[in-house]
Coordinates of C-alpha atoms (C1' of nucleotides) in Angstrom, one line a residue:
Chain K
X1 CA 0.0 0.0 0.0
X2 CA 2.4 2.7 1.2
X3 CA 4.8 3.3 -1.9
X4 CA 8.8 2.8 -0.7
X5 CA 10.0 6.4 -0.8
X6 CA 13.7 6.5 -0.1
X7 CA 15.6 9.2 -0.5
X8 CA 19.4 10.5 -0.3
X9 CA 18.6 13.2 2.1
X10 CA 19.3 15.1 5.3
X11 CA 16.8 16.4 7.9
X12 CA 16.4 19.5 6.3
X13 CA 16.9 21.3 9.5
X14 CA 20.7 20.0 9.5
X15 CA 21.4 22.0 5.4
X16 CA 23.0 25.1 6.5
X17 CA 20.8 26.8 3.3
X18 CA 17.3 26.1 5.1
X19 CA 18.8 27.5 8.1
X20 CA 19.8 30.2 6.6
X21 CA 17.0 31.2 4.7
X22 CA 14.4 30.7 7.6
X23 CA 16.8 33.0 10.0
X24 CA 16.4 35.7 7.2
X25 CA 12.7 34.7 6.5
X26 CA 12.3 35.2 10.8
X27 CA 14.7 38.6 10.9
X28 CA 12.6 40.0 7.8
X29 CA 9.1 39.4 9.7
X30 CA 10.5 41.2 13.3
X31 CA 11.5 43.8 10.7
X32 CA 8.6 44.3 9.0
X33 CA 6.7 44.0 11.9
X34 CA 8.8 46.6 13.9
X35 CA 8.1 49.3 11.3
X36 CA 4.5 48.2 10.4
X37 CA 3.9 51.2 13.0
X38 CA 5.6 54.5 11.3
X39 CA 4.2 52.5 7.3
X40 CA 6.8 51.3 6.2
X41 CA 7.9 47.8 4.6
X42 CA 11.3 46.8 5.7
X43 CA 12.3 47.3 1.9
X44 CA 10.9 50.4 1.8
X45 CA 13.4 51.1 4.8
X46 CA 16.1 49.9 2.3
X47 CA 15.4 51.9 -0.4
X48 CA 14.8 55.4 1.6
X49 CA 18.3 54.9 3.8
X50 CA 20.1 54.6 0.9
X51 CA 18.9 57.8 -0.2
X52 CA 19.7 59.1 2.6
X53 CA 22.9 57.4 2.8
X54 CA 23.7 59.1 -0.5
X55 CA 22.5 62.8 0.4
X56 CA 24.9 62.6 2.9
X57 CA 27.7 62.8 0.6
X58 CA 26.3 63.9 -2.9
X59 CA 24.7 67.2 -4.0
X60 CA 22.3 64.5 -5.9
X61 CA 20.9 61.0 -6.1
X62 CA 19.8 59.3 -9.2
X63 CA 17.5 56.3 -9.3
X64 CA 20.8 54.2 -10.5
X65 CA 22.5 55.4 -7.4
X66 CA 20.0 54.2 -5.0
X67 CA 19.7 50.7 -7.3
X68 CA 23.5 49.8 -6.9
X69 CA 24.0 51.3 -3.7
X70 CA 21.1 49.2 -2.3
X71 CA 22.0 46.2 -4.1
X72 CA 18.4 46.2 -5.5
X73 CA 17.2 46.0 -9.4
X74 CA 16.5 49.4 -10.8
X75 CA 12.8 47.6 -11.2
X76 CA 12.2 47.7 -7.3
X77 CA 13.9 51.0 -7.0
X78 CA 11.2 52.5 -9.6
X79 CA 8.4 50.8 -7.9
X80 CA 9.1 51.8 -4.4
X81 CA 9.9 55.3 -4.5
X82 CA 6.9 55.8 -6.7
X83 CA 5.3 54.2 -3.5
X84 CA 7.0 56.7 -1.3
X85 CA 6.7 59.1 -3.4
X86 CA 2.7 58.8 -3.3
X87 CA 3.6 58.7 0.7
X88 CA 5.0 62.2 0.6
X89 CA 8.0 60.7 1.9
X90 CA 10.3 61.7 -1.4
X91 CA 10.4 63.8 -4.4
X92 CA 11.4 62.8 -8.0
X93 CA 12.4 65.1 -10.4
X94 CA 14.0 65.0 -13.8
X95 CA 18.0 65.5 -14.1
X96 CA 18.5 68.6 -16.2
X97 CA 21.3 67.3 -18.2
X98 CA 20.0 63.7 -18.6
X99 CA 16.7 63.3 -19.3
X100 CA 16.7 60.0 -19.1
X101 CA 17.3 60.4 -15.3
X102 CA 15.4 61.2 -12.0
X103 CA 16.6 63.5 -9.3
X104 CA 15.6 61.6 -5.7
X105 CA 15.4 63.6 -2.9
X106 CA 13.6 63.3 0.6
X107 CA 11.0 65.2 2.3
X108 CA 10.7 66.8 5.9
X109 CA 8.2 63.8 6.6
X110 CA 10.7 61.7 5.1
X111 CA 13.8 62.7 7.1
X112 CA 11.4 62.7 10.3
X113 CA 10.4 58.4 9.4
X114 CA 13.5 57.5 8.2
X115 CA 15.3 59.0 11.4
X116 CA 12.4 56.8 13.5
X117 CA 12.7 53.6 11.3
X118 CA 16.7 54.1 12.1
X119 CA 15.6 53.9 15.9
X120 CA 13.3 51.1 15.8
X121 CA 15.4 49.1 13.7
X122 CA 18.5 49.3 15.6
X123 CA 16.2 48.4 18.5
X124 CA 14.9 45.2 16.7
X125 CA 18.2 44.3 15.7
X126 CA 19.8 44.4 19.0
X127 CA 17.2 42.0 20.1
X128 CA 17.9 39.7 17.5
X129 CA 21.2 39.1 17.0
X130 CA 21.7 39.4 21.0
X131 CA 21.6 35.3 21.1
X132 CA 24.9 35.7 18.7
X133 CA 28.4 34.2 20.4
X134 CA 30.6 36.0 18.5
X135 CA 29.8 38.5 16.4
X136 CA 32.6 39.7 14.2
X137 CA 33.2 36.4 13.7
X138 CA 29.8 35.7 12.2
X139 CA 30.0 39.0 10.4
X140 CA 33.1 37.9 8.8
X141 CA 31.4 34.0 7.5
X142 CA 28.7 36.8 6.0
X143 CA 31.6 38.6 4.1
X144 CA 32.7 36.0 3.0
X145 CA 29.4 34.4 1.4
X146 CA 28.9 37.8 -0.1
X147 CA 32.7 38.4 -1.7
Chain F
X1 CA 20.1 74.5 -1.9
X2 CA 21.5 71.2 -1.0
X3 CA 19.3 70.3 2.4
X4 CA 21.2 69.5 5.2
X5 CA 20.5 65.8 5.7
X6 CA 22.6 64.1 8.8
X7 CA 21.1 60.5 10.3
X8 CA 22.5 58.8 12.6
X9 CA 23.4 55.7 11.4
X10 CA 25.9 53.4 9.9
X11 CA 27.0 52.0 6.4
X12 CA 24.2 49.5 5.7
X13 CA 27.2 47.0 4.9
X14 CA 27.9 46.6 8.7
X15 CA 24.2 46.3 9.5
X16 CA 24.1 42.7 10.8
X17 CA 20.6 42.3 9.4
X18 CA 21.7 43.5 6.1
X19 CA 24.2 41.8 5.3
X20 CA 22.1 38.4 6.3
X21 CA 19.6 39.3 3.9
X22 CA 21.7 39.9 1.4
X23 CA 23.4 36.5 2.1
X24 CA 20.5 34.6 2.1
X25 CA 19.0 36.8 -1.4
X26 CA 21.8 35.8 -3.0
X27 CA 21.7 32.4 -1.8
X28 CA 17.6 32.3 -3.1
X29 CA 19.0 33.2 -6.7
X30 CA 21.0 30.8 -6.7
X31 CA 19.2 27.9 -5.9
X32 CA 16.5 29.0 -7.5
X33 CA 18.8 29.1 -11.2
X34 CA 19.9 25.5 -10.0
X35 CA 16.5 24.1 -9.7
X36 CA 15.4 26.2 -13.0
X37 CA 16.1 23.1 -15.5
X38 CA 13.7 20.7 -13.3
X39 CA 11.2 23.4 -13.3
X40 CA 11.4 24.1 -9.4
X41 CA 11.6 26.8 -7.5
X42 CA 13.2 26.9 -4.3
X43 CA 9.9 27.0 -2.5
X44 CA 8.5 24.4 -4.1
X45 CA 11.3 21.9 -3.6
X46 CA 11.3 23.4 0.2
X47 CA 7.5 21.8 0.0
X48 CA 8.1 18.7 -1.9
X49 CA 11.1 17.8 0.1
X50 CA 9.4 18.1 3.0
X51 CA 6.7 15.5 1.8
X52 CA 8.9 13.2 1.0
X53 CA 11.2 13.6 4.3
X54 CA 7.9 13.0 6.4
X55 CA 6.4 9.6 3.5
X56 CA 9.3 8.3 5.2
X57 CA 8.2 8.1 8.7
X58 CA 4.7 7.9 8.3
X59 CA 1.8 6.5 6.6
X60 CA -0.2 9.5 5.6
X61 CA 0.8 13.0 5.2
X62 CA -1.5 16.1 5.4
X63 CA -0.8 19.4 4.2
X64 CA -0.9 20.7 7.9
X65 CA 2.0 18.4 8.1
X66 CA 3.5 19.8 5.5
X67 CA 3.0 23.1 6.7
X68 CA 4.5 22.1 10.2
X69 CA 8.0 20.5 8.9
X70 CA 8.5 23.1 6.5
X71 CA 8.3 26.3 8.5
X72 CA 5.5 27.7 6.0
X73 CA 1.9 28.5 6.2
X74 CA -0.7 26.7 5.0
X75 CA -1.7 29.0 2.9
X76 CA 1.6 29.0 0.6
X77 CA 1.4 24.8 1.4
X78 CA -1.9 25.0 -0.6
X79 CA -0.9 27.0 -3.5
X80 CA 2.1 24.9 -3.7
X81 CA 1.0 21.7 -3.7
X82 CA -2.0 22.5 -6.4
X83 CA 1.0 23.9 -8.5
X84 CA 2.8 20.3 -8.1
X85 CA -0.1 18.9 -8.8
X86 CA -0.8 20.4 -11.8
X87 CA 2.8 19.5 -12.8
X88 CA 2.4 16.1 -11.6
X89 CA 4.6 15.5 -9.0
X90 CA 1.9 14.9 -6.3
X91 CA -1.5 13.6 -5.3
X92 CA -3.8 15.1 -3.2
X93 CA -7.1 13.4 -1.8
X94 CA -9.1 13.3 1.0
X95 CA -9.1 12.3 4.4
X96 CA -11.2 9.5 5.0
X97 CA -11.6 10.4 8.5
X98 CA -11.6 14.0 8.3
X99 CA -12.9 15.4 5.6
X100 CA -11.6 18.8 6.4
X101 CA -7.7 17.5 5.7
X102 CA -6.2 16.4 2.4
X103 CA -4.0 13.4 2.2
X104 CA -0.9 14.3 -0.4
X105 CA 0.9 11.9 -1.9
X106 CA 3.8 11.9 -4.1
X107 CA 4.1 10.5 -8.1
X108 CA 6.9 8.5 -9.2
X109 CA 7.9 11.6 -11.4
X110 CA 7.9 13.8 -8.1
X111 CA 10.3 10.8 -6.5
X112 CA 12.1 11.3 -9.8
X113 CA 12.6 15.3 -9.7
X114 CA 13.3 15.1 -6.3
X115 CA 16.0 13.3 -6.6
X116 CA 17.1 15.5 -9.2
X117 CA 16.2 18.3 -6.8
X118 CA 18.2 17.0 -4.3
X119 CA 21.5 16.2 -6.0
X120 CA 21.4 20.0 -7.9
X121 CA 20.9 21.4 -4.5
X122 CA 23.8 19.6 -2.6
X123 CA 26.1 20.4 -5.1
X124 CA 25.0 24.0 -5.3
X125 CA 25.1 24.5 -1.4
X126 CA 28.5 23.0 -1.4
X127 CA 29.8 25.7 -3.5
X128 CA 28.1 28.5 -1.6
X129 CA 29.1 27.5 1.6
X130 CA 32.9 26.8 1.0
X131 CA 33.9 30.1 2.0
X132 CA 32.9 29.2 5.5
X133 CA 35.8 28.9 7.7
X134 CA 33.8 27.0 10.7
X135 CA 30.7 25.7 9.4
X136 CA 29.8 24.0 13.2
X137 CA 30.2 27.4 14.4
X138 CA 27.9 28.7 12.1
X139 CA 25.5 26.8 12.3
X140 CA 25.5 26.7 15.8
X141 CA 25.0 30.9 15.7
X142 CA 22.3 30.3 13.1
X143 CA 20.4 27.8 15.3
X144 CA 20.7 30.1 18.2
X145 CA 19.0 33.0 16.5
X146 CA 16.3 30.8 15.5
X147 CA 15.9 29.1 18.8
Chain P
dT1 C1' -26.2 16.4 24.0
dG2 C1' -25.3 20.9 22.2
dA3 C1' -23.0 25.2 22.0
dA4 C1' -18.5 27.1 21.7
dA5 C1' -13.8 26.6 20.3
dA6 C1' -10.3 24.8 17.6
dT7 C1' -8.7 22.8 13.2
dT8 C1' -8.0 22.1 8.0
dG9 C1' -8.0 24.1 3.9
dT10 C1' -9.2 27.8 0.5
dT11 C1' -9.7 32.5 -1.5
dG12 C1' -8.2 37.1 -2.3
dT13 C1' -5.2 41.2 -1.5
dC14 C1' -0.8 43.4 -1.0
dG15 C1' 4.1 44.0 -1.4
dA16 C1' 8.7 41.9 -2.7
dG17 C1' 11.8 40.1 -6.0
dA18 C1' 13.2 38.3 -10.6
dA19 C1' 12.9 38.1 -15.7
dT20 C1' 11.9 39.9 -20.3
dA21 C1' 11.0 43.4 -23.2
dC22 C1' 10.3 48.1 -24.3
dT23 C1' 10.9 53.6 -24.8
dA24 C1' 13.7 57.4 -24.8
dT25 C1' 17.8 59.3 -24.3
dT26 C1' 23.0 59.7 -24.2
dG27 C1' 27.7 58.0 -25.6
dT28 C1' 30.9 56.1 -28.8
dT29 C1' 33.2 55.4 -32.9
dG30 C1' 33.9 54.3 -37.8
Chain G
dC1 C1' 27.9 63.1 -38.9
dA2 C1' 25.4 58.9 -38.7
dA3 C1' 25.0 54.3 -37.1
dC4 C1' 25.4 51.6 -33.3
dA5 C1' 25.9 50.6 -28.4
dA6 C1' 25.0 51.6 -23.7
dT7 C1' 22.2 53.6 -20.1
dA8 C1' 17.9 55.2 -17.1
dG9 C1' 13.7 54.2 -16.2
dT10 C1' 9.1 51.7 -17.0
dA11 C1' 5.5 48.1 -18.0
dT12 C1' 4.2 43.4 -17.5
dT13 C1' 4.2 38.8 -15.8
dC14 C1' 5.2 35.3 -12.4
dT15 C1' 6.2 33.4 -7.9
dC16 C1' 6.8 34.0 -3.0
dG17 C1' 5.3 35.4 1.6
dA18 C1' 2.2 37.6 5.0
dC19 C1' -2.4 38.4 6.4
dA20 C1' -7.4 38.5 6.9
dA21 C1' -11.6 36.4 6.1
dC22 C1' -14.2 32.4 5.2
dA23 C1' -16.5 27.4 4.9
dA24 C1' -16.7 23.1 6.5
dT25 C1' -15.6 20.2 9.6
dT26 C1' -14.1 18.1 14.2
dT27 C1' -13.1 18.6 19.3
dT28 C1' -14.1 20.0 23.7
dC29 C1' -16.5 20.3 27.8
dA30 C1' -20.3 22.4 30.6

DNA sequence: TGAAAATTGTTGTCGAGAATACTATTGTTG
DNA sequence: CAACAATAGTATTCTCGACAACAATTTTCA
């Protein structure tokens, strides 16, 4: 009756990959969750500190700019600051020399969320990654996957 | 012209958070291009695999089950498996004692991509992970976040 | 027993993330 | 200069993941 099913396989809880991904799955909901309050998504939060990341040290931030600097496709980029854009949280204009480019830059309202994301996610972070040994060290095996 | 724009915060790259996300984004694409010639995604192998770790240890399996091992909900269990099922690769009927639950089975073609599945996927998480200097470690600080 | 609570699965909505293809513009170079 | 290539941004499509609401049971326990 019951078919044989045999397989060549670990417990998946024991492939580094599955842990992996359902730590980030579990860090992106306390995220999300944390700013569900001020309306943002965590990638929202992504998106807007790179912009203001960038103002800090340009006179002006390009769509492109916030896509490589974010590590995010241009396609999410375009989608989400249209979003905040419709938020009053950013402006996008066009660059007066290329036309093909937008000018990015933040609002009042957005300086005053981004600076309270910044709060509760440093909060939220320090509650998660509170359970880590060694923390350098685990920074480091990150690099390392990333490099 | 230029507002004055000052946050306090860090690079995003030393953001622990960050730079797991990123990690485990990367690590998403990848399996994800692996699995692409057997027509998986990672999710879906996630689900299948799980069916076929738990056909091993019991007579029936129910799509709460599934939902259980695999650290999904049963909402994304349900799409799934009606996806695999389209495809082929499972079974789903019901319950004879409670009619609420589905029994899921899986087809000799689901045994064979899984299999497939599973021998793309150890290879690829092989090469991922080789840049780990103490993979115990890590997955000892992984486990404790999730714990 | 019968009403309330819990369980199993589905539907639909929203945002995220990837892929392909497209427009419009700018850069390059023969 | 003109043709071609590269770039900035958008539209569309698909899957994933979270959430809320719902139907149809089954379980519980007063």
């Amino acid at each position: 009756m019951t078919k044989s099913v045999t397989f060549d396989f670990n417990k998946p809880e024991e492939n580094l990959g599955y842990l992996l991904w359902q730590t980030t799955m579990r860090w992106q909901r306390l995220m999300n969750r944390a700013l569900e309050d001020i309306g943002l998504t965590h990638t929202q939060f992504v998106i807007l500190a790179a912009l203001g990341w960038l103002l800090k040290q340009n006179d002006y931030v390009t769509q492109k700019d916030i896509a490589e600097h974010s590590n995010t496709d241009r396609m999410m980029v375009s989608k989400i600051l249209r979003k905040l854009q419709a938020d009053g949280l950013v402006i996008r204009r066009e660059h007066e020399k290329d036309t093909r480019a937008k000018i990015v830059e933040i609002t009042d309202e957005g300086i005053e969320i981004l600076q309270k994301a910044i709060a509760i996610k440093t909060q939220a972070n320090e509650g998660f990654f509170e359970k880590i040994d060694n923390k350098s060290r685990f920074r480091t095996e990150l690099e390392n996957l990333i490099s």
